[in-house]
Tab-separated table of C-alpha atoms in Angstrom:
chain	number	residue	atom	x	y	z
A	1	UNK	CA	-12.966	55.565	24.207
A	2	UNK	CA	-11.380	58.705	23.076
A	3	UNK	CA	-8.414	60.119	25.044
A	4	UNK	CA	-8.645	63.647	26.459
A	5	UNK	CA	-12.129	65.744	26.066
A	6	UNK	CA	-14.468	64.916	22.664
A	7	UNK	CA	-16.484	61.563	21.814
A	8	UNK	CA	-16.790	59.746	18.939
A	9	UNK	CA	-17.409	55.960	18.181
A	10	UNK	CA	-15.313	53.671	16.651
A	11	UNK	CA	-16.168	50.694	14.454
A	12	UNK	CA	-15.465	47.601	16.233
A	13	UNK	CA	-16.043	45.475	13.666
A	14	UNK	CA	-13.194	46.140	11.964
A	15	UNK	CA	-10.693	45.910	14.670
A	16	UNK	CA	-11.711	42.683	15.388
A	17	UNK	CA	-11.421	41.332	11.736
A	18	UNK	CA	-7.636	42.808	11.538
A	19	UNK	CA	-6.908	42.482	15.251
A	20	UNK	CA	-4.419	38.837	14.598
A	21	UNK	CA	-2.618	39.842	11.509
A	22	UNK	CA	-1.927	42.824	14.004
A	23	UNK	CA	-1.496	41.445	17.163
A	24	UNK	CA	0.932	39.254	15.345
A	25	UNK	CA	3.195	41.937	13.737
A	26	UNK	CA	3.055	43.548	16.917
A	27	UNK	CA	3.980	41.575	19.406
A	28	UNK	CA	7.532	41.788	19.177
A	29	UNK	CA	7.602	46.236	19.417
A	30	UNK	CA	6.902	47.539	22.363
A	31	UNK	CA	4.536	50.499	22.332
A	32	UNK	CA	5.910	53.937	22.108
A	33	UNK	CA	6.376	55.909	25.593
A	34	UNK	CA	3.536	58.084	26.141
A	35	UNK	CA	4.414	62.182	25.635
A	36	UNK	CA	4.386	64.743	28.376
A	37	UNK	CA	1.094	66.073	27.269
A	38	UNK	CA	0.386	62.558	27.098
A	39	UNK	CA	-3.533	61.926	29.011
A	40	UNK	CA	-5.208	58.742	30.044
A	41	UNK	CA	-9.503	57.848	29.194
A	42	UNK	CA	-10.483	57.927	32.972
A	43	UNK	CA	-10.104	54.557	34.102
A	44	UNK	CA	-8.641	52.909	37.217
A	45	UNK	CA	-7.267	49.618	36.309
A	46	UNK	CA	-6.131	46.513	38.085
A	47	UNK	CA	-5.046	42.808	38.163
A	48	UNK	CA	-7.651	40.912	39.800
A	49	UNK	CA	-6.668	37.764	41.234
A	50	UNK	CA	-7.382	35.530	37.717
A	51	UNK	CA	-4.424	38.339	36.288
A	52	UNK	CA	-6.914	39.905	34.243
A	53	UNK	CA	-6.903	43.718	34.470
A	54	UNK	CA	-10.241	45.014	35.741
A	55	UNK	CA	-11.849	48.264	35.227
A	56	UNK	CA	-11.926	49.430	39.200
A	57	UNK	CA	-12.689	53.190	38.413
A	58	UNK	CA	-14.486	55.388	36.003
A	59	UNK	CA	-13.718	58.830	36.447
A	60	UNK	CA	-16.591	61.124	36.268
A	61	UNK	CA	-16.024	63.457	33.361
A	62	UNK	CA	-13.637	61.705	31.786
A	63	UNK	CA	-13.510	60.089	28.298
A	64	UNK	CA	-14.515	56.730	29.196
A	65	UNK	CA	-17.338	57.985	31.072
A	66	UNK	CA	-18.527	60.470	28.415
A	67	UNK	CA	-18.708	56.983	26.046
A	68	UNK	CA	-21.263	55.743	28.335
A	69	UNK	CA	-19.510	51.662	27.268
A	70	UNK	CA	-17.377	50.791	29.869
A	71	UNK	CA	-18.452	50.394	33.650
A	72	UNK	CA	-16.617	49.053	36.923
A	73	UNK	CA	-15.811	45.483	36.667
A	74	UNK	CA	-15.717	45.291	33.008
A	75	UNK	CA	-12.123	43.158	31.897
A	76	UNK	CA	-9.870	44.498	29.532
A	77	UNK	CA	-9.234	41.946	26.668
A	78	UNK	CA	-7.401	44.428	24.071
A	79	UNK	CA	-6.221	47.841	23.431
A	80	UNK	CA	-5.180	48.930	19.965
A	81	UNK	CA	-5.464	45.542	18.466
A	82	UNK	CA	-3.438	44.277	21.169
A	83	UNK	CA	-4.170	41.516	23.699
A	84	UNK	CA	-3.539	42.464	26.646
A	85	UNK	CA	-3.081	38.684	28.941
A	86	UNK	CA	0.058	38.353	30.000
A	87	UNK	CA	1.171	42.179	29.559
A	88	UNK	CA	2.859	43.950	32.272
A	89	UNK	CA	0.827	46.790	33.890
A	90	UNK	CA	3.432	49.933	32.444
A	91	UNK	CA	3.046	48.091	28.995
A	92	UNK	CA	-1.054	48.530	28.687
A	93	UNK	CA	-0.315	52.372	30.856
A	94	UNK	CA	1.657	53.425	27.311
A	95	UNK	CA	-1.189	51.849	25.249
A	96	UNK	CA	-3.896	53.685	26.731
A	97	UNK	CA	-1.854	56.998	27.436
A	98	UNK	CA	-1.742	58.981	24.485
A	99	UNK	CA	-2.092	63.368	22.987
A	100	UNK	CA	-5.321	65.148	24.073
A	101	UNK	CA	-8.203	64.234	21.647
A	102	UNK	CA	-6.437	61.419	20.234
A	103	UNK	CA	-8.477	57.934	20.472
A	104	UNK	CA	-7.868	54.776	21.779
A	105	UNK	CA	-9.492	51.508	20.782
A	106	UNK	CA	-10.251	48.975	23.915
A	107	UNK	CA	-11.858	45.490	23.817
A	108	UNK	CA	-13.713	44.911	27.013
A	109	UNK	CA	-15.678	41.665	28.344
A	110	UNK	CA	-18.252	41.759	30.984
A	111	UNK	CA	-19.483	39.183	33.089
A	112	UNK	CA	-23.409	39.671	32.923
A	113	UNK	CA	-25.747	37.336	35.035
């Protein structure tokens, strides 16, 4: 979802195909510490008791709203090519975080009936 006010979509796809070769140059940096202009998507997030983070909250107006893809419950998987098990809760904060407009990429699973 895109950070800050605007939309846009994002092609998925392609994450997913580069998303090890990534993960795996990654894993060793640490993201960069979000700016002081630096704004979140609209989410509440939390460790439910399995340690995955849940979405608990989707702020009405914000950028995850506005996408219309990500509802209450939903389980983060990735953000920016990252996996996210295991990661501390200030590490995926700085992944999300980021300038006004800017975009963020999340991979999300949902538990459907």
């Amino acid at each position: 979802a895109p950070k800050g006010p605007g939309g846009g979509g994002g092609h998925q796809q392609q994450h997913q195909q580069h998303q090890h070769q990534q993960q795996h140059q990654q894993a060793a940096a640490p993201p960069p510490k979000p700016g002081p202009d630096a704004v979140g998507v609209g989410l509440g997030i939390k460790k439910n008791e399995h340690g995955d983070f849940m979405i608990t909250d989707v702020a009405e107006g914000g950028a995850a709203a506005a996408s219309g893809q990500i509802h209450v419950g939903d389980i983060v998987v990735a953000v920016e090519n990252q996996g996210v098990s295991g990661m501390k809760s200030a590490v995926l904060r700085d992944l999300i975080l980021g300038s006004p407009g800017s975009k963020c990429d999340m991979a999300l699973s949902r538990w459907v009936p």
